[in-house]
Short mmCIF file of C-alpha atoms and ligand atoms in Angstrom, two decimals:
data_model
loop_
_atom_site.label_atom_id
_atom_site.label_comp_id
_atom_site.label_asym_id
_atom_site.label_seq_id
_atom_site.Cartn_x
_atom_site.Cartn_y
_atom_site.Cartn_z
CA MET G 1 0.00 0.00 0.00
CA THR G 2 1.33 3.41 -0.91
CA GLU G 3 2.36 5.44 2.14
CA GLY G 4 0.84 8.90 2.41
CA LYS G 5 -2.56 7.75 1.24
CA LYS G 6 -3.62 6.61 4.70
CA GLY G 7 -6.18 8.14 6.98
CA ASN G 8 -7.95 10.26 4.46
CA ILE G 9 -11.14 8.56 3.38
CA LYS G 10 -14.27 10.63 3.85
CA ILE G 11 -17.55 8.76 3.94
CA VAL G 12 -20.70 10.61 2.89
CA GLU G 13 -23.48 8.65 4.57
CA VAL G 14 -26.53 8.67 2.30
CA SER G 15 -28.81 6.14 4.02
CA PRO G 16 -31.46 8.61 5.23
CA ARG G 17 -31.87 9.84 1.64
CA ASP G 18 -30.70 7.34 -1.00
CA GLY G 19 -31.07 4.45 1.43
CA LEU G 20 -34.72 5.15 2.11
CA GLN G 21 -36.11 6.94 -0.96
CA ASN G 22 -36.96 3.65 -2.67
CA GLU G 23 -38.51 1.93 0.37
CA LYS G 24 -42.15 1.21 -0.42
CA GLU G 25 -43.40 1.41 3.20
CA ILE G 26 -43.25 4.91 4.64
CA ILE G 27 -40.75 4.91 7.49
CA SER G 28 -41.80 6.98 10.50
CA LEU G 29 -40.19 10.31 11.29
CA GLU G 30 -39.20 8.88 14.69
CA LYS G 31 -37.23 6.03 13.12
CA LYS G 32 -35.52 8.32 10.61
CA LYS G 33 -34.60 10.69 13.42
CA LYS G 34 -33.19 7.82 15.51
CA LEU G 35 -31.20 6.58 12.48
CA ILE G 36 -29.62 10.01 11.99
CA GLU G 37 -28.85 10.41 15.70
CA CYS G 38 -27.17 6.99 15.80
CA LEU G 39 -25.27 7.66 12.57
CA MET G 40 -23.79 10.77 14.17
CA ASP G 41 -22.11 8.48 16.73
CA THR G 42 -20.41 6.31 14.10
CA GLY G 43 -17.73 8.81 13.09
CA VAL G 44 -19.20 9.80 9.69
CA GLN G 45 -18.57 13.44 8.87
CA GLU G 46 -21.40 14.05 6.45
CA ILE G 47 -24.98 12.75 6.31
CA GLU G 48 -27.48 13.30 3.51
CA ILE G 49 -30.71 13.74 5.41
CA GLY G 50 -33.38 14.02 2.73
CA SER G 51 -34.62 15.64 -0.46
CA PHE G 52 -36.66 18.73 -1.19
CA VAL G 53 -38.12 16.95 -4.22
CA SER G 54 -41.75 16.66 -5.18
CA PRO G 55 -43.58 14.47 -2.64
CA LYS G 56 -45.69 13.21 -5.54
CA TRP G 57 -42.54 11.85 -7.16
CA VAL G 58 -40.85 10.47 -4.03
CA PRO G 59 -43.35 10.15 -1.15
CA GLN G 60 -40.74 8.72 1.25
CA MET G 61 -38.93 12.09 1.29
CA GLN G 62 -41.99 14.20 2.11
CA ASP G 63 -40.97 14.68 5.75
CA THR G 64 -37.61 16.26 4.93
CA GLU G 65 -38.58 19.61 6.51
CA GLN G 66 -39.75 17.87 9.70
CA LEU G 67 -36.49 15.92 9.90
CA PHE G 68 -34.42 19.09 9.67
CA LEU G 69 -36.64 20.64 12.34
CA SER G 70 -36.28 17.68 14.67
CA VAL G 71 -32.55 16.88 14.56
CA LEU G 72 -29.50 19.14 14.54
CA PRO G 73 -25.97 18.08 13.59
CA LYS G 74 -23.43 17.37 16.31
CA ASP G 75 -20.01 19.03 16.17
CA GLY G 76 -17.95 17.57 13.35
CA VAL G 77 -20.98 16.37 11.35
CA LYS G 78 -22.37 18.14 8.30
CA PHE G 79 -25.93 17.65 7.07
CA SER G 80 -26.95 17.94 3.43
CA ALA G 81 -30.05 17.54 1.26
CA LEU G 82 -31.02 17.20 -2.39
CA VAL G 83 -32.55 20.30 -3.98
CA PRO G 84 -33.85 19.72 -7.54
CA ASN G 85 -35.17 23.17 -8.44
CA MET G 86 -36.03 26.65 -7.12
CA LYS G 87 -39.23 25.33 -5.55
CA GLY G 88 -37.07 22.97 -3.50
CA PHE G 89 -34.71 25.81 -2.64
CA GLU G 90 -37.64 27.92 -1.40
CA ARG G 91 -38.71 25.03 0.85
CA LEU G 92 -35.19 24.87 2.25
CA MET G 93 -35.04 28.62 2.85
CA ASN G 94 -38.41 28.50 4.64
CA LEU G 95 -36.73 26.55 7.42
CA PRO G 96 -35.33 28.56 10.32
CA GLU G 97 -31.65 29.27 9.64
CA LYS G 98 -30.41 27.01 12.46
CA ASN G 99 -32.27 24.04 10.97
CA ARG G 100 -30.93 24.41 7.43
CA PRO G 101 -28.19 22.06 6.26
CA LYS G 102 -24.82 23.62 5.45
CA LYS G 103 -24.66 21.79 2.16
CA ILE G 104 -27.09 21.10 -0.67
CA ALA G 105 -26.89 18.84 -3.70
CA VAL G 106 -28.26 19.49 -7.15
CA PHE G 107 -28.58 16.56 -9.52
CA THR G 108 -28.65 15.70 -13.18
CA ALA G 109 -27.46 12.81 -15.31
CA ALA G 110 -25.32 11.86 -18.26
CA SER G 111 -28.34 10.56 -20.18
CA ASP G 112 -31.40 12.43 -21.46
CA THR G 113 -33.65 9.41 -21.04
CA PHE G 114 -32.75 8.96 -17.39
CA ASN G 115 -33.20 12.67 -16.71
CA LEU G 116 -36.63 12.62 -18.37
CA LYS G 117 -37.68 9.73 -16.12
CA ASN G 118 -36.10 11.16 -12.97
CA ILE G 119 -36.62 14.91 -13.18
CA ASN G 120 -38.95 15.30 -16.15
CA CYS G 121 -36.52 17.21 -18.39
CA THR G 122 -33.53 16.66 -20.68
CA THR G 123 -29.95 17.15 -19.55
CA GLU G 124 -29.70 20.59 -21.20
CA GLN G 125 -33.02 21.62 -19.63
CA SER G 126 -31.75 20.36 -16.28
CA PHE G 127 -28.86 22.85 -16.43
CA GLU G 128 -31.41 25.66 -16.74
CA MET G 129 -33.31 24.27 -13.74
CA ILE G 130 -30.18 23.83 -11.61
CA LYS G 131 -28.32 27.06 -12.46
CA PRO G 132 -30.44 29.44 -10.34
CA VAL G 133 -30.35 26.93 -7.47
CA VAL G 134 -26.54 26.87 -7.49
CA GLU G 135 -26.37 30.68 -7.80
CA SER G 136 -28.84 31.27 -4.97
CA ALA G 137 -27.27 28.63 -2.76
CA LYS G 138 -23.76 30.03 -3.22
CA LYS G 139 -25.05 33.55 -2.48
CA GLU G 140 -26.59 32.26 0.76
CA GLY G 141 -23.32 30.57 1.73
CA PHE G 142 -24.23 26.93 1.17
CA GLU G 143 -21.67 24.42 0.01
CA VAL G 144 -22.98 22.81 -3.20
CA ARG G 145 -22.50 19.29 -4.52
CA GLY G 146 -23.48 18.33 -8.06
CA TYR G 147 -24.52 14.75 -8.74
CA VAL G 148 -24.00 13.20 -12.15
CA SER G 149 -26.14 10.07 -12.31
CA VAL G 150 -25.78 7.18 -14.75
CA ALA G 151 -22.20 8.29 -15.25
CA PHE G 152 -21.10 4.82 -16.39
CA TRP G 153 -24.26 2.98 -17.43
CA CYS G 154 -27.85 4.04 -17.97
CA PRO G 155 -30.78 1.62 -17.60
CA TYR G 156 -32.26 3.10 -20.79
CA GLU G 157 -29.29 4.18 -22.94
CA LYS G 158 -26.84 1.45 -21.77
CA LYS G 159 -23.10 2.30 -21.73
CA ILE G 160 -22.37 6.02 -21.37
CA SER G 161 -19.20 7.41 -22.91
CA PRO G 162 -16.66 9.03 -20.54
CA GLU G 163 -16.78 12.17 -22.72
CA LYS G 164 -20.50 12.57 -22.14
CA THR G 165 -20.08 12.25 -18.38
CA LEU G 166 -17.12 14.65 -18.42
CA TYR G 167 -19.24 17.21 -20.29
CA VAL G 168 -21.95 17.12 -17.60
CA CYS G 169 -19.36 17.33 -14.78
CA GLU G 170 -17.76 20.36 -16.43
CA ARG G 171 -21.09 22.14 -16.92
CA LEU G 172 -21.83 21.72 -13.22
CA LEU G 173 -18.40 22.98 -12.23
CA GLU G 174 -18.82 26.02 -14.51
CA MET G 175 -22.03 26.80 -12.60
CA GLY G 176 -20.02 26.86 -9.39
CA VAL G 177 -20.60 23.55 -7.63
CA ASP G 178 -17.88 22.74 -5.09
CA GLU G 179 -17.85 18.99 -5.61
CA ILE G 180 -19.02 16.45 -8.16
CA SER G 181 -20.45 13.11 -7.10
CA VAL G 182 -20.07 10.64 -9.95
CA GLY G 183 -22.90 8.14 -9.73
CA ASP G 184 -23.07 4.54 -10.81
CA THR G 185 -26.82 4.71 -10.33
CA VAL G 186 -27.49 1.19 -11.61
CA GLY G 187 -24.46 -0.40 -9.96
CA ARG G 188 -23.26 -1.80 -13.27
CA ALA G 189 -19.78 -0.24 -13.57
CA SER G 190 -16.94 -2.73 -13.94
CA PRO G 191 -13.36 -1.96 -12.91
CA LEU G 192 -12.65 -1.33 -16.60
CA ASP G 193 -15.48 1.22 -16.76
CA VAL G 194 -14.01 2.92 -13.70
CA TYR G 195 -10.54 3.06 -15.27
CA GLN G 196 -11.97 4.43 -18.49
CA LEU G 197 -14.07 7.16 -16.89
CA LEU G 198 -11.66 8.23 -14.15
CA SER G 199 -8.74 8.32 -16.61
CA VAL G 200 -10.71 10.87 -18.62
CA ILE G 201 -12.22 13.01 -15.88
CA THR G 202 -9.23 13.19 -13.53
CA LYS G 203 -7.21 14.71 -16.40
CA LYS G 204 -9.61 17.68 -16.38
CA ILE G 205 -11.00 17.81 -12.85
CA PRO G 206 -8.84 17.77 -9.69
CA HIS G 207 -9.34 14.47 -7.90
CA ASN G 208 -10.15 16.23 -4.62
CA LEU G 209 -13.30 17.70 -6.22
CA ILE G 210 -14.60 14.26 -7.14
CA ALA G 211 -16.67 11.91 -4.99
CA LEU G 212 -17.69 8.43 -6.11
CA HIS G 213 -21.21 7.14 -5.58
CA PHE G 214 -21.37 3.41 -6.22
CA HIS G 215 -24.43 1.20 -6.08
CA ASN G 216 -23.79 -2.52 -5.70
CA THR G 217 -26.25 -4.27 -8.02
CA TYR G 218 -23.61 -6.38 -9.79
CA GLY G 219 -21.37 -6.76 -6.72
CA MET G 220 -18.53 -4.59 -8.00
CA ALA G 221 -18.91 -1.53 -5.77
CA LEU G 222 -16.19 -2.39 -3.22
CA LEU G 223 -13.66 -3.22 -5.89
CA ASN G 224 -14.54 -0.07 -7.79
CA SER G 225 -14.16 2.02 -4.63
CA PHE G 226 -10.74 0.57 -3.94
CA ILE G 227 -9.56 1.21 -7.49
CA SER G 228 -10.86 4.80 -7.36
CA PHE G 229 -8.86 5.41 -4.19
CA HIS G 230 -5.73 3.49 -4.96
CA ASP G 231 -5.26 4.32 -8.62
CA PHE G 232 -6.90 7.73 -8.89
CA GLY G 233 -6.51 9.20 -5.39
CA ILE G 234 -10.24 9.71 -4.84
CA THR G 235 -10.93 9.99 -1.11
CA THR G 236 -14.64 10.84 -0.85
CA PHE G 237 -17.11 7.97 -1.11
CA ASP G 238 -20.89 7.94 -0.75
CA SER G 239 -22.30 4.89 0.93
CA SER G 240 -25.38 3.75 2.77
CA ALA G 241 -25.58 1.92 6.09
CA GLY G 242 -26.91 -1.59 5.58
CA GLY G 243 -26.41 -1.33 1.82
CA LEU G 244 -29.90 0.15 1.56
CA GLY G 245 -30.78 2.32 -1.38
CA GLY G 246 -31.87 2.68 -4.93
CA CYS G 247 -33.43 5.19 -7.22
CA PRO G 248 -37.16 4.78 -7.97
CA PHE G 249 -36.45 5.83 -11.57
CA ALA G 250 -33.57 3.42 -12.22
CA PRO G 251 -35.25 0.02 -12.70
CA GLY G 252 -33.13 -2.95 -11.68
CA ALA G 253 -30.79 -0.93 -9.49
CA SER G 254 -30.09 -2.11 -5.97
CA GLY G 255 -28.63 -0.49 -2.86
CA ASN G 256 -25.65 1.76 -2.41
CA VAL G 257 -22.36 0.21 -1.41
CA ALA G 258 -22.77 -0.56 2.31
CA THR G 259 -20.97 1.81 4.64
CA GLU G 260 -19.94 -0.98 7.00
CA ASP G 261 -18.47 -3.08 4.14
CA LEU G 262 -16.64 -0.09 2.68
CA VAL G 263 -15.23 0.91 6.07
CA PHE G 264 -14.21 -2.68 6.85
CA MET G 265 -12.43 -3.01 3.51
CA PHE G 266 -10.50 0.24 3.86
CA GLU G 267 -9.65 -0.18 7.54
CA ASN G 268 -8.44 -3.75 6.97
CA SER G 269 -6.22 -2.43 4.18
CA GLY G 270 -4.56 0.06 6.54
CA ILE G 271 -6.58 3.03 5.27
CA GLU G 272 -8.38 4.97 7.98
CA THR G 273 -11.93 6.19 7.60
CA GLY G 274 -12.65 7.43 11.12
CA VAL G 275 -15.85 5.37 11.08
CA ASN G 276 -16.80 2.49 13.39
CA TRP G 277 -18.48 -0.13 11.19
CA LYS G 278 -20.11 -1.96 14.12
CA LYS G 279 -21.85 1.24 15.17
CA VAL G 280 -23.01 1.70 11.56
CA ILE G 281 -24.83 -1.66 11.70
CA GLU G 282 -26.30 -0.74 15.10
CA ALA G 283 -27.47 2.59 13.69
CA VAL G 284 -29.26 1.20 10.65
CA SER G 285 -30.77 -1.63 12.69
CA VAL G 286 -33.10 0.91 14.34
CA LEU G 287 -35.08 0.91 11.08
CA GLU G 288 -36.01 -2.77 11.56
CA ILE G 289 -35.82 -3.49 7.84
CA PRO G 290 -33.71 -6.21 6.17
CA LEU G 291 -30.09 -5.17 5.64
CA ARG G 292 -28.15 -6.00 2.50
CA SER G 293 -24.53 -5.61 3.56
CA THR G 294 -22.09 -8.51 3.80
CA LEU G 295 -20.99 -7.68 7.34
CA SER G 296 -24.52 -7.53 8.73
CA LYS G 297 -24.85 -11.22 7.75
CA ILE G 298 -21.62 -12.44 9.40
CA LYS G 299 -22.35 -13.56 12.97
CA ASN G 300 -18.84 -13.39 14.41
CA PRO G 301 -16.53 -11.43 12.10
CA LEU G 302 -12.93 -12.65 12.29
CA GLU G 303 -10.82 -9.89 13.72
CA GLU G 304 -7.41 -9.54 15.37
P1 HMG I 401 -42.41 18.31 -12.42
O1 HMG I 401 -43.69 17.56 -12.21
O2 HMG I 401 -41.88 18.42 -13.80
O3 HMG I 401 -42.50 19.76 -11.74
O4 HMG I 401 -41.31 17.64 -11.48
P2 HMG I 401 -43.22 21.09 -12.19
O5 HMG I 401 -42.23 22.18 -12.05
O6 HMG I 401 -43.91 20.91 -13.51
O7 HMG I 401 -44.33 21.25 -11.06
C1 HMG I 401 -45.42 20.35 -10.92
C2 HMG I 401 -45.95 20.39 -9.50
O8 HMG I 401 -44.93 19.92 -8.61
C3 HMG I 401 -46.28 21.80 -9.03
O9 HMG I 401 -47.35 21.67 -8.07
C4 HMG I 401 -45.05 22.23 -8.28
O10 HMG I 401 -45.28 23.20 -7.28
C5 HMG I 401 -44.62 20.93 -7.63
P3 HMG I 401 -48.89 21.88 -8.49
O11 HMG I 401 -48.93 23.28 -9.06
O12 HMG I 401 -49.21 20.83 -9.52
O13 HMG I 401 -49.63 21.71 -7.21
N1 HMG I 401 -43.17 20.91 -7.36
C6 HMG I 401 -42.64 20.65 -6.16
N2 HMG I 401 -43.19 20.35 -4.97
C7 HMG I 401 -42.36 20.18 -3.92
N3 HMG I 401 -41.00 20.31 -4.03
C8 HMG I 401 -40.42 20.60 -5.20
C9 HMG I 401 -41.26 20.79 -6.32
N4 HMG I 401 -41.01 21.09 -7.62
C10 HMG I 401 -42.19 21.17 -8.23
N5 HMG I 401 -39.11 20.72 -5.28
C11 HMG I 401 -39.26 17.59 -10.25
C12 HMG I 401 -39.96 18.07 -11.51
C13 HMG I 401 -37.79 17.79 -10.44
C14 HMG I 401 -39.79 18.39 -9.07
C15 HMG I 401 -39.63 16.09 -10.04
O14 HMG I 401 -39.34 15.40 -11.20
C16 HMG I 401 -38.90 15.48 -8.88
O15 HMG I 401 -39.14 15.82 -7.73
N6 HMG I 401 -37.98 14.53 -9.17
C17 HMG I 401 -37.15 13.97 -8.12
C18 HMG I 401 -36.82 12.59 -8.42
C19 HMG I 401 -35.92 12.05 -7.34
O16 HMG I 401 -35.93 12.50 -6.20
N7 HMG I 401 -35.12 11.03 -7.71
C20 HMG I 401 -34.21 10.42 -6.78
C21 HMG I 401 -33.04 11.29 -6.44
S1 HMG I 401 -31.75 11.25 -7.65
C22 HMG I 401 -30.90 9.79 -7.27
O17 HMG I 401 -31.33 9.00 -6.47
C23 HMG I 401 -29.54 9.56 -7.85
C24 HMG I 401 -28.41 9.81 -6.85
O18 HMG I 401 -28.52 8.97 -5.73
C25 HMG I 401 -27.05 9.58 -7.51
C26 HMG I 401 -26.97 8.26 -8.25
O19 HMG I 401 -27.20 7.20 -7.64
O20 HMG I 401 -26.64 8.33 -9.43
C27 HMG I 401 -28.44 11.27 -6.35
MG1 MG I 402 -27.80 6.89 -5.65
#
């Protein structure tokens, strides 16, 4: 393992948002609140709490305002939320200042078809929708993340070229986003896809502005995370406790890479994350829904 790369993985915990948005049964505000409180004790630095999206489109996220009103971040933890358009930004700004997250995330995709299914507009139209959100958010002092979904594969348009994904990343950066999260929404990226895309985008975009957001449908998310870190120096990874997650508009996609599995892999490779994977399993267990991670299924993990 290369020295100097240790101790610098940042986990962005997305279970309250990506982890839950596709759950059919509405999960109570109390349980979501308990999840977030427990996650804050695991060592994660950033938690995506919810989405100011249309409740008609994603009913599970309709209590996002109430969540922000009922739980505040502890020292050392940053909260964030998805904001699709100015309507969503208005909802965010209607919260008392102390209850607003410090960070927001806008989102688009590298495929028109996926964008039409997910946000009801093409990629070019999405830039028009997002631009005023980024401008207003920056003016109000928010940190802004830009998600690029289906960056490797699209459920509708199949393999996406690295150039197409790079174009969308660059448009978001031109608007002023502080960070790009590159999403394997369908969890279909192979190590070769990761090499191909990251070789292209890291030539143009500094690696410290890039986060990777892997889903684990085809079981390649851990390997892809390790390659992204080891070969491309990426240190920010989105993951979901319990391996929960999925996008309602990406058929066939399964959960995000599980936080506990990701942490276990990095820590057992001598790379610190600052996160306690056992506490992550405890945290997500408050939801009382089936977990999908590898570690949650191992009764007595073999440790030193
Ligand atoms: P639309 O229907 O085209 O919106 O939806 P519209 O502007 O035509 O407005 C229609 C109605 O919706 C109006 O109400 C608006 O006020 C209302 P009406 O006049 O009919 O009563 N509306 C809203 N209400 C609440 N909050 C809002 C909002 N906006 C409009 N923000 C829209 C467009 C973008 C809103 C919709 O398509 C939407 O909410 N999509 C979100 C889909 C979503 O959340 N997908 C999952 C997140 S992305 C993801 O999971 C991928 C990621 O994890 C990374 C990866 O894995 O790749 C991030
Ligand atoms: Mg996702």
